[in-house]
Tab-separated table of C-alpha atoms and ligand atoms in Angstrom:
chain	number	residue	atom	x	y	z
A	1	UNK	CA	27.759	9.401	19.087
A	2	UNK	CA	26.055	5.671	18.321
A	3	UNK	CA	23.086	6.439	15.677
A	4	UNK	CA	20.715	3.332	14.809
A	5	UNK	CA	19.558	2.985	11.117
A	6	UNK	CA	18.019	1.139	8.542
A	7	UNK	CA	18.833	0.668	4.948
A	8	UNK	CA	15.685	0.441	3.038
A	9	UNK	CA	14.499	0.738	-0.058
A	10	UNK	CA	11.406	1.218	-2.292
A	11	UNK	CA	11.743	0.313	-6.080
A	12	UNK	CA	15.558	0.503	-5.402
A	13	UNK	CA	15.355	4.432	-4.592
A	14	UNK	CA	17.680	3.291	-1.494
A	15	UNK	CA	17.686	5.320	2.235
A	16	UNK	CA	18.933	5.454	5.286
A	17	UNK	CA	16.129	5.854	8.165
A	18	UNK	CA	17.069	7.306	11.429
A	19	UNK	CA	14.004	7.523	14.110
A	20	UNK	CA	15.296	10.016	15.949
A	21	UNK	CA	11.512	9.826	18.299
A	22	UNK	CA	12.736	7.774	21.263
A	23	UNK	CA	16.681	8.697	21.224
A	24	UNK	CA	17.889	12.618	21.743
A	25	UNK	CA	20.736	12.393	18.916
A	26	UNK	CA	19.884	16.297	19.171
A	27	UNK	CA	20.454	16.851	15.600
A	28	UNK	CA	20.027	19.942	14.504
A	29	UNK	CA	18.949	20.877	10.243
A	30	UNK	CA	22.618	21.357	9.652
A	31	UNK	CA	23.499	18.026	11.154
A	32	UNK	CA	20.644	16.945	9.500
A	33	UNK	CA	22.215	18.026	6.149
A	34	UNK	CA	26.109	17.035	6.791
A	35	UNK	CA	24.646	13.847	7.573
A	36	UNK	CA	22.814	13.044	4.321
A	37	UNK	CA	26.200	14.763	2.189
A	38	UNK	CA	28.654	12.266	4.049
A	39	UNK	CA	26.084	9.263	4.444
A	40	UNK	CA	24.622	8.952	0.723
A	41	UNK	CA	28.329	9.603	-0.564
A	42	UNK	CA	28.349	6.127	-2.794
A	43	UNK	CA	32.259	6.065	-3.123
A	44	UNK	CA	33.491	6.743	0.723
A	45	UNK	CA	30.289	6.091	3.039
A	46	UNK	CA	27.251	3.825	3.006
A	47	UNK	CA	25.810	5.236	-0.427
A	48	UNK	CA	22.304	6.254	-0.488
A	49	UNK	CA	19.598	8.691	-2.361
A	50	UNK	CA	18.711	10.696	0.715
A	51	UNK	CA	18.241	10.057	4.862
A	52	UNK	CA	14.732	9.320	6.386
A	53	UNK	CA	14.559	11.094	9.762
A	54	UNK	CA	11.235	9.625	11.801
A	55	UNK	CA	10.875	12.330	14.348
A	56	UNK	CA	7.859	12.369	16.872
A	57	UNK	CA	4.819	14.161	15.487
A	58	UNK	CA	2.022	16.299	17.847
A	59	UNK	CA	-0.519	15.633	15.322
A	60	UNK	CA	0.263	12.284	13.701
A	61	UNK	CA	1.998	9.107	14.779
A	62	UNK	CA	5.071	10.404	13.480
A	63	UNK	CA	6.515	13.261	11.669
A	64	UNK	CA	8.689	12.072	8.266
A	65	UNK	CA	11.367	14.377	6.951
A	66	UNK	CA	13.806	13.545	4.017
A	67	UNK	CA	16.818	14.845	2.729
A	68	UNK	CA	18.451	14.486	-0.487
A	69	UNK	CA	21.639	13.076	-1.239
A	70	UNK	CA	23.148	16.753	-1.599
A	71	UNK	CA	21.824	17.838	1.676
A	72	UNK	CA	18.785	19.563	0.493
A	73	UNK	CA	15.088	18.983	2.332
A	74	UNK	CA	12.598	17.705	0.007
A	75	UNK	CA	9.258	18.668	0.262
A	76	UNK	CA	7.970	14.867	-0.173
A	77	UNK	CA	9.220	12.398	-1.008
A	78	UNK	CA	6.692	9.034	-2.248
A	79	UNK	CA	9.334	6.089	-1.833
A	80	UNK	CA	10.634	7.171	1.060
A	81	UNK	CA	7.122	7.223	2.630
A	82	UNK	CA	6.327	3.776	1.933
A	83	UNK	CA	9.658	2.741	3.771
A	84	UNK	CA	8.449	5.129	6.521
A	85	UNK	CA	5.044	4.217	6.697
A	86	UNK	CA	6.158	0.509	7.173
A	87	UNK	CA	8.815	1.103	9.804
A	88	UNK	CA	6.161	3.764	11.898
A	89	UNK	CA	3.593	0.705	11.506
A	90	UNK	CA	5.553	-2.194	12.643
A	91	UNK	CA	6.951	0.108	15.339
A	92	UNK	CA	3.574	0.478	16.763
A	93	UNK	CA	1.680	-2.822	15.759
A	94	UNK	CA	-0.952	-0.921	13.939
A	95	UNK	CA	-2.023	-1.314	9.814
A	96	UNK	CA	-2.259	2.246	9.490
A	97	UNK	CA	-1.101	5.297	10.769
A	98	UNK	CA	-0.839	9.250	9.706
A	99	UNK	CA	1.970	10.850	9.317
A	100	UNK	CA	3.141	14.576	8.998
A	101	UNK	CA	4.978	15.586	6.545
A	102	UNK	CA	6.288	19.324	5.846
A	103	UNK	CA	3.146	19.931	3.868
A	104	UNK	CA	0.210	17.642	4.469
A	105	UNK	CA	-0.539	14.782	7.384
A	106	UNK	CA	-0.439	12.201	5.003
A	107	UNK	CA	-1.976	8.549	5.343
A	108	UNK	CA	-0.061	4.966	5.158
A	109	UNK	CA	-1.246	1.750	5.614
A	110	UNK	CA	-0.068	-1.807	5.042
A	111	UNK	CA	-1.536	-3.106	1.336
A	112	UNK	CA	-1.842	-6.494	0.212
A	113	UNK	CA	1.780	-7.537	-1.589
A	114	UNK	CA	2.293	-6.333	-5.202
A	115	UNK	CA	4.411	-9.082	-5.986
A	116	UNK	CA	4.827	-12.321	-3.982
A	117	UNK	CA	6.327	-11.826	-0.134
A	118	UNK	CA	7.012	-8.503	-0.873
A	119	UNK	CA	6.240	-6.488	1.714
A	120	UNK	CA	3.773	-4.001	0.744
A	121	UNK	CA	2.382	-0.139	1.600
A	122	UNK	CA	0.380	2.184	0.088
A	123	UNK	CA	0.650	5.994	0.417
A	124	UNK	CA	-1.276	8.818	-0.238
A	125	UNK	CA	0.392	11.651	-2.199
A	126	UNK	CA	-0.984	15.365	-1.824
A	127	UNK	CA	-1.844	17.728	-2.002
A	128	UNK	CA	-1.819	18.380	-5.829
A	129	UNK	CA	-0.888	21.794	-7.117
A	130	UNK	CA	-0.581	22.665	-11.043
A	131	UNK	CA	-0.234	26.563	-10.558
A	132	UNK	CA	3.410	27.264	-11.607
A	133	UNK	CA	3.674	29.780	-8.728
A	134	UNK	CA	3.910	26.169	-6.245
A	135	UNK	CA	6.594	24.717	-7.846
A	136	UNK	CA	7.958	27.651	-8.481
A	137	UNK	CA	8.040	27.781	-12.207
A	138	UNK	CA	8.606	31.440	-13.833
A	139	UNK	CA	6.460	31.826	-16.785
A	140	UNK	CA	3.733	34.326	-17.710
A	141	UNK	CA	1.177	32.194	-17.194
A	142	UNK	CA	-0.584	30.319	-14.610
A	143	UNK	CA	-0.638	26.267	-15.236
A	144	UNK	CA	1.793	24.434	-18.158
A	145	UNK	CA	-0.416	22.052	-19.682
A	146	UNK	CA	1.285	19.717	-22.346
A	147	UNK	CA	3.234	22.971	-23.643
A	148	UNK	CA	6.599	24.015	-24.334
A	149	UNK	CA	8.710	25.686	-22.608
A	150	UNK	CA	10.577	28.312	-24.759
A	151	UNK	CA	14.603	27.667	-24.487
A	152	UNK	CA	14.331	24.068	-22.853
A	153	UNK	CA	13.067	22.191	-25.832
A	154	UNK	CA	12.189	22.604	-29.426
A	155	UNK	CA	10.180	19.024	-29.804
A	156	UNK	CA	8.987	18.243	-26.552
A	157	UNK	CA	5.845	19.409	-24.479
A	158	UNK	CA	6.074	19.408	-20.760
A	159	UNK	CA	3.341	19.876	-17.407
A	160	UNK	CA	4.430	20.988	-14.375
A	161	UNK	CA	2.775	20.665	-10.933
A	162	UNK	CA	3.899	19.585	-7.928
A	163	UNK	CA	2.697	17.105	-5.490
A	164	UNK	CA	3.921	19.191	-3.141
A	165	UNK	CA	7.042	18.845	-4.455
A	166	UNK	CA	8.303	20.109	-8.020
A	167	UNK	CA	7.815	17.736	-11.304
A	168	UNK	CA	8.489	18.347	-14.458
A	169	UNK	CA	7.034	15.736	-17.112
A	170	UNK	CA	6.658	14.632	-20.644
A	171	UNK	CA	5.914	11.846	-22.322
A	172	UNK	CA	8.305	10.822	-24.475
A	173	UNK	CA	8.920	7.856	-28.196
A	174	UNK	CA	11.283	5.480	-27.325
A	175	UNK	CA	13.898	7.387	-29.385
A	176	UNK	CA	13.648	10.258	-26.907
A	177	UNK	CA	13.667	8.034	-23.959
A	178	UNK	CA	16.970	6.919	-25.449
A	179	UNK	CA	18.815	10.467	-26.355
A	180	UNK	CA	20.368	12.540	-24.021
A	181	UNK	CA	17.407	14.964	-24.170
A	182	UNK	CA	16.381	14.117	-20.857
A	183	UNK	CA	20.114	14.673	-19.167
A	184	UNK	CA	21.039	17.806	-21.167
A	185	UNK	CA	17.461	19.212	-19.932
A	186	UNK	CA	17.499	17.959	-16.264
A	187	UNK	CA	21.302	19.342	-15.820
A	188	UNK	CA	19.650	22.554	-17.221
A	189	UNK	CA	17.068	23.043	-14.783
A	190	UNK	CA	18.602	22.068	-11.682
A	191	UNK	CA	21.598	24.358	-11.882
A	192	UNK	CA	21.509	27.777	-10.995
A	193	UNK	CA	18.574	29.115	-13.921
A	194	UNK	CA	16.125	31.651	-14.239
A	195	UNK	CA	12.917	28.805	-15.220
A	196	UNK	CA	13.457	26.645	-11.822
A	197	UNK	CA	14.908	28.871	-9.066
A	198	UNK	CA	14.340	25.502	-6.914
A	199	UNK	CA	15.418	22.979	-9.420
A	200	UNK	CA	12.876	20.432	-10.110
A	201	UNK	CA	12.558	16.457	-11.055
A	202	UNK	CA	12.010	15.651	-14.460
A	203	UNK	CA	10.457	12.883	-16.027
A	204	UNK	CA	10.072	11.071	-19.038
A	205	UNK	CA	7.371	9.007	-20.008
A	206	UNK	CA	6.476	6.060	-21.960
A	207	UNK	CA	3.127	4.889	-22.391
A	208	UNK	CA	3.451	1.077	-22.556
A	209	UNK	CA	-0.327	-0.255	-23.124
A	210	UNK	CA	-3.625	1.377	-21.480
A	211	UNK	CA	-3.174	0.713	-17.736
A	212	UNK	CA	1.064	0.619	-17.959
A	213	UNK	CA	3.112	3.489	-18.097
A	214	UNK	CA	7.087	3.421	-17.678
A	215	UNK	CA	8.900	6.393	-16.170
A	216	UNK	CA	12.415	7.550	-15.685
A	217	UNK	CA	13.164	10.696	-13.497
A	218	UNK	CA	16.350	12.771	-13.104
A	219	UNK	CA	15.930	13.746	-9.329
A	220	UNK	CA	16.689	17.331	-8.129
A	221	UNK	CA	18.781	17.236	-4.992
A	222	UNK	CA	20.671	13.482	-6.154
A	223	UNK	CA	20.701	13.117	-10.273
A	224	UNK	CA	19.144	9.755	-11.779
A	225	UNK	CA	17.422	7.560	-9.409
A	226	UNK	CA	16.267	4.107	-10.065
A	227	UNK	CA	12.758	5.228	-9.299
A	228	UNK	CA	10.886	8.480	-7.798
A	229	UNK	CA	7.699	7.831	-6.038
A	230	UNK	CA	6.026	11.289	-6.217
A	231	UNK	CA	7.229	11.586	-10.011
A	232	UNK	CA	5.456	8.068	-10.861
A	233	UNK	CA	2.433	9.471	-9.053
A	234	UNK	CA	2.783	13.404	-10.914
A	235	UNK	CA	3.056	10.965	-14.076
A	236	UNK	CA	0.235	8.738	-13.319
A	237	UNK	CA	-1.955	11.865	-13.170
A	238	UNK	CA	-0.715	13.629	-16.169
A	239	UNK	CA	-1.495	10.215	-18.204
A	240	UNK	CA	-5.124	10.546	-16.598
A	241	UNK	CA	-5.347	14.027	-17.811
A	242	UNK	CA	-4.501	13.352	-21.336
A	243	UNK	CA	-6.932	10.462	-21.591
A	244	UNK	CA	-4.460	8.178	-22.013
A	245	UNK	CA	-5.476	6.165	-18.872
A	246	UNK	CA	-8.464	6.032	-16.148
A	247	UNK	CA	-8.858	8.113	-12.937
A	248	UNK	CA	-9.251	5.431	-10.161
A	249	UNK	CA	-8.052	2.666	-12.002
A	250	UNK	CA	-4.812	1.206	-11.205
A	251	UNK	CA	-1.967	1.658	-13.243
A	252	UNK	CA	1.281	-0.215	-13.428
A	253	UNK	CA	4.003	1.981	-13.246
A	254	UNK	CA	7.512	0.462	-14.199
A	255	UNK	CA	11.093	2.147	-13.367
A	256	UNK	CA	14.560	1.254	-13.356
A	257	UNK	CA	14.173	-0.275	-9.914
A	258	UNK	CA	11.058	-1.823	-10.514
A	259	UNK	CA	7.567	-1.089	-10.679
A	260	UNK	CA	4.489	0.160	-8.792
A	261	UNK	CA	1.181	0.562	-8.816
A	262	UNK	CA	-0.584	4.001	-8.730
A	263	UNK	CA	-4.571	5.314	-8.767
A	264	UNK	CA	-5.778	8.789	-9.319
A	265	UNK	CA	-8.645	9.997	-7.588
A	266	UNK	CA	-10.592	12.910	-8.598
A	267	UNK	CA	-12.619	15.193	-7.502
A	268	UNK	CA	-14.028	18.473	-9.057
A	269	UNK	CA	-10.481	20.214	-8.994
A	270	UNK	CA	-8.887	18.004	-6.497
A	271	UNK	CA	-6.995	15.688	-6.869
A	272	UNK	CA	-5.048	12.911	-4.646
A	273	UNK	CA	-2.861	9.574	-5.489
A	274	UNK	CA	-2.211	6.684	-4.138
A	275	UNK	CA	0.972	5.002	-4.240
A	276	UNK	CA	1.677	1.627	-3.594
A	277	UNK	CA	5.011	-0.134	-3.920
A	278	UNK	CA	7.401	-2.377	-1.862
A	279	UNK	CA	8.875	-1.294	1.461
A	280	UNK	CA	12.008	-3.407	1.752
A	281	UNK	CA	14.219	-3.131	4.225
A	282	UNK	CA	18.193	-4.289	3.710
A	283	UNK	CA	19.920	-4.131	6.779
A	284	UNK	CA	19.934	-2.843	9.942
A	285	UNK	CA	22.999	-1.167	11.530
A	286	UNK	CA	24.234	0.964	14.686
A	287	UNK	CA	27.375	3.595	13.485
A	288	UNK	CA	29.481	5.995	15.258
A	289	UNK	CA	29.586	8.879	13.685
A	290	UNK	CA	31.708	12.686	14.898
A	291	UNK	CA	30.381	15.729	13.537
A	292	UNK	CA	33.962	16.824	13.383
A	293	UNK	CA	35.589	14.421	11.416
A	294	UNK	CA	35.556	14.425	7.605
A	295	UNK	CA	33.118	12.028	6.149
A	296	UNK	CA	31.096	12.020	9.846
A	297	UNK	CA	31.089	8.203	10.191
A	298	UNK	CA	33.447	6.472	12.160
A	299	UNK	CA	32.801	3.110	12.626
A	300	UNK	CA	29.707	0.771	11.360
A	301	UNK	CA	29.266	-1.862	13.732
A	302	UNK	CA	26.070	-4.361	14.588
A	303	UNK	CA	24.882	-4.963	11.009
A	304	UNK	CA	21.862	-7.145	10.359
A	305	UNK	CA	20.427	-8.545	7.504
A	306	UNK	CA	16.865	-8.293	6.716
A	307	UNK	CA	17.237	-10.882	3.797
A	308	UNK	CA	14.736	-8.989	1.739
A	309	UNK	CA	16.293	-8.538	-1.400
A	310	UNK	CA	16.576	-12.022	-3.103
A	311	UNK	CA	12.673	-11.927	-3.469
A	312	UNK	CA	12.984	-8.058	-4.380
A	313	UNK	CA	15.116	-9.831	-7.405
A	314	UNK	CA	12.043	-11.291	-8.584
A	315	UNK	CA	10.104	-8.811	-8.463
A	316	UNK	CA	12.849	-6.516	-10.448
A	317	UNK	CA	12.886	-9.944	-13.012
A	318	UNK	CA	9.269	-9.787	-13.633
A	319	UNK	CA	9.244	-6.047	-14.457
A	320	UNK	CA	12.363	-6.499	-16.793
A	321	UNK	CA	10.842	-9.551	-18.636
A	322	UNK	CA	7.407	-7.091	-18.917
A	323	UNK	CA	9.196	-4.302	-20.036
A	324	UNK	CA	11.395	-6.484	-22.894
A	325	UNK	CA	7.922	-6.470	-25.107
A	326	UNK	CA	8.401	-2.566	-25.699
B	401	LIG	N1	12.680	9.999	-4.394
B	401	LIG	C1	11.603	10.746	-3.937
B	401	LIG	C2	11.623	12.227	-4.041
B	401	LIG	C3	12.756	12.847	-3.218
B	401	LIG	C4	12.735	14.341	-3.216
B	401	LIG	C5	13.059	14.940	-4.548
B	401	LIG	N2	14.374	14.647	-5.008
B	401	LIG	C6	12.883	16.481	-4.421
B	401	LIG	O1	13.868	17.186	-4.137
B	401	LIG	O2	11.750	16.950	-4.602
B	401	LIG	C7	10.258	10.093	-4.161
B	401	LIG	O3	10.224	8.856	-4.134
B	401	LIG	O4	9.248	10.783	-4.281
């Protein structure tokens, strides 16, 4: 069977998008699945952090779904939206659009470019849930609110909430950011455990200067990313709620892949983010792939490039230079 796709990326968290909305590639969850384990596989296939399937929507202009690298459906996923939210837009000529997710109808809309002729979208991430029961999270207790977690970590203080998916953050010296705390931790909680039955992403946090945060997160579902967009969002909010930076201002967020630019609104109780970040796209290709085969693909034929990427470079330079002062 011939699938189209894009490669696209946003802060270097890199998918594959499949619209399956005007073709019947009549996949099925567990094609859905073998597809992102054989696909993402960086050593034998085209290497990616999870697939993007656009699928047609009854009460949006499309319906989003991701998978992670190890075949597991995510909730949300922030990066991945932007990269949706651009394709769904260009595909019908419109700015903006709405899209469904598996938890909220979520907006998109084309933003003015964070970084010279990069193209640009911003997101909206929600809804925002800090009772443990959401993630889920067992503990005796309801919210966990710059605490510890008894057995995880003797020196560091975590909050949990999920946005709707599961996050796990703490802001961390540079020391910390540095020690293996944050692999021996992540491994911890996204294998088989008592704490996480779900798993969950974790990230560490560095407060930069007032308005600049950097974060690193170890993804459930695929390991270390170069960036996660809901985590940079969970982590913009927590650095709201600890005073350590304005609701409804902007705040540069810098990664391994780049950076982005988040804003907190809030309101009474509620709260909702949005995310804004480059949409690139890399290439374009149609493959063969047979369900029966190992490793699914077959044949990759009909590349194009989108020549994105050697302005994406700047960007990536600029953050690096920016982060070399801390
Ligand atoms: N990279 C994503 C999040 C993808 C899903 C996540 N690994 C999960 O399982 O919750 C992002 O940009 O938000």
């Amino acid at each position: 069977m011939l699938i189209d796709l894009i490669k696209c990326h946003g802060s270097n968290n890199d998918f594959l998008l499949i619209d399956e909305s005007d073709r019947n590639y009549q996949l099925d969850d567990f094609k859905r699945r073998d597809l992102a384990l054989a696909l993402c596989d960086r050593e034998n296939s085209l290497g990616a952090d999870g697939i993007l399937f656009i699928r047609p929507s009854k009460v949006a202009e499309a319906q989003y779904r991701i998978f992670n690298s190890d075949g597991t459906e995510a909730s949300m996923c922030g990066n991945g939206l932007r990269c949706a939210g651009r394709y769904v837009c260009e595909k019908l000529g419109v700015e903006e659009a709405v899209i469904e997710t598996l938890k909220a109808n979520l907006k998109v809309r084309k933003h003015e470019e964070i970084f010279s002729g990069i193209p640009t979208y911003q997101v909206e991430i929600s809804p925002v849930t800090f009772h443990l029961k959401d993630l889920p999270l067992n503990l005796e207790q309801d919210t966990l609110l710059q605490e510890k977690i008894p057995g995880l970590s003797d020196e560091l203080t975590f909050t949990a909430l999920a946005v709707p998916n599961p996050h796990l953050t703490t802001i961390v010296s540079k020391e910390q950011l540095d020690s293996n705390l944050q692999t021996e931790l992540s491994v911890k909680v996204n294998q088989p455990n008592d704490l996480f039955p779900d798993g969950v992403n974790v990230s560490f946090i560095r407060l930069l200067e007032k308005g600049s945060i950097f974060v690193r997160t170890y993804e459930r579902g695929v390991g270390y990313t170069n960036a996660c967009g809901t985590a940079m969002s969970a982590s913009t909010l927590v650095t709201c709620l600890m005073n350590e930076n304005e609701w409804e201002q902007p705040i540069d967020v810098y990664n391994n892949g780049g950076m982005v630019r988040c804003a907190v609104h809030k309101k009474g109780d509620t709260f909702t983010i949005d995310l804004i970040g480059n949409a690139t796209f890399v290439y374009s290709a149609k493959m063969d792939v047979d369900f029966t085969v190992d490793g699914i693909l077959t044949e990759i034929f009909e590349q194009e490039n989108f020549h994105e990427d050697a302005q994406y470079e700047k960007l990536q330079e600029h953050a690096k230079k920016y982060l070399s002062r801390f």
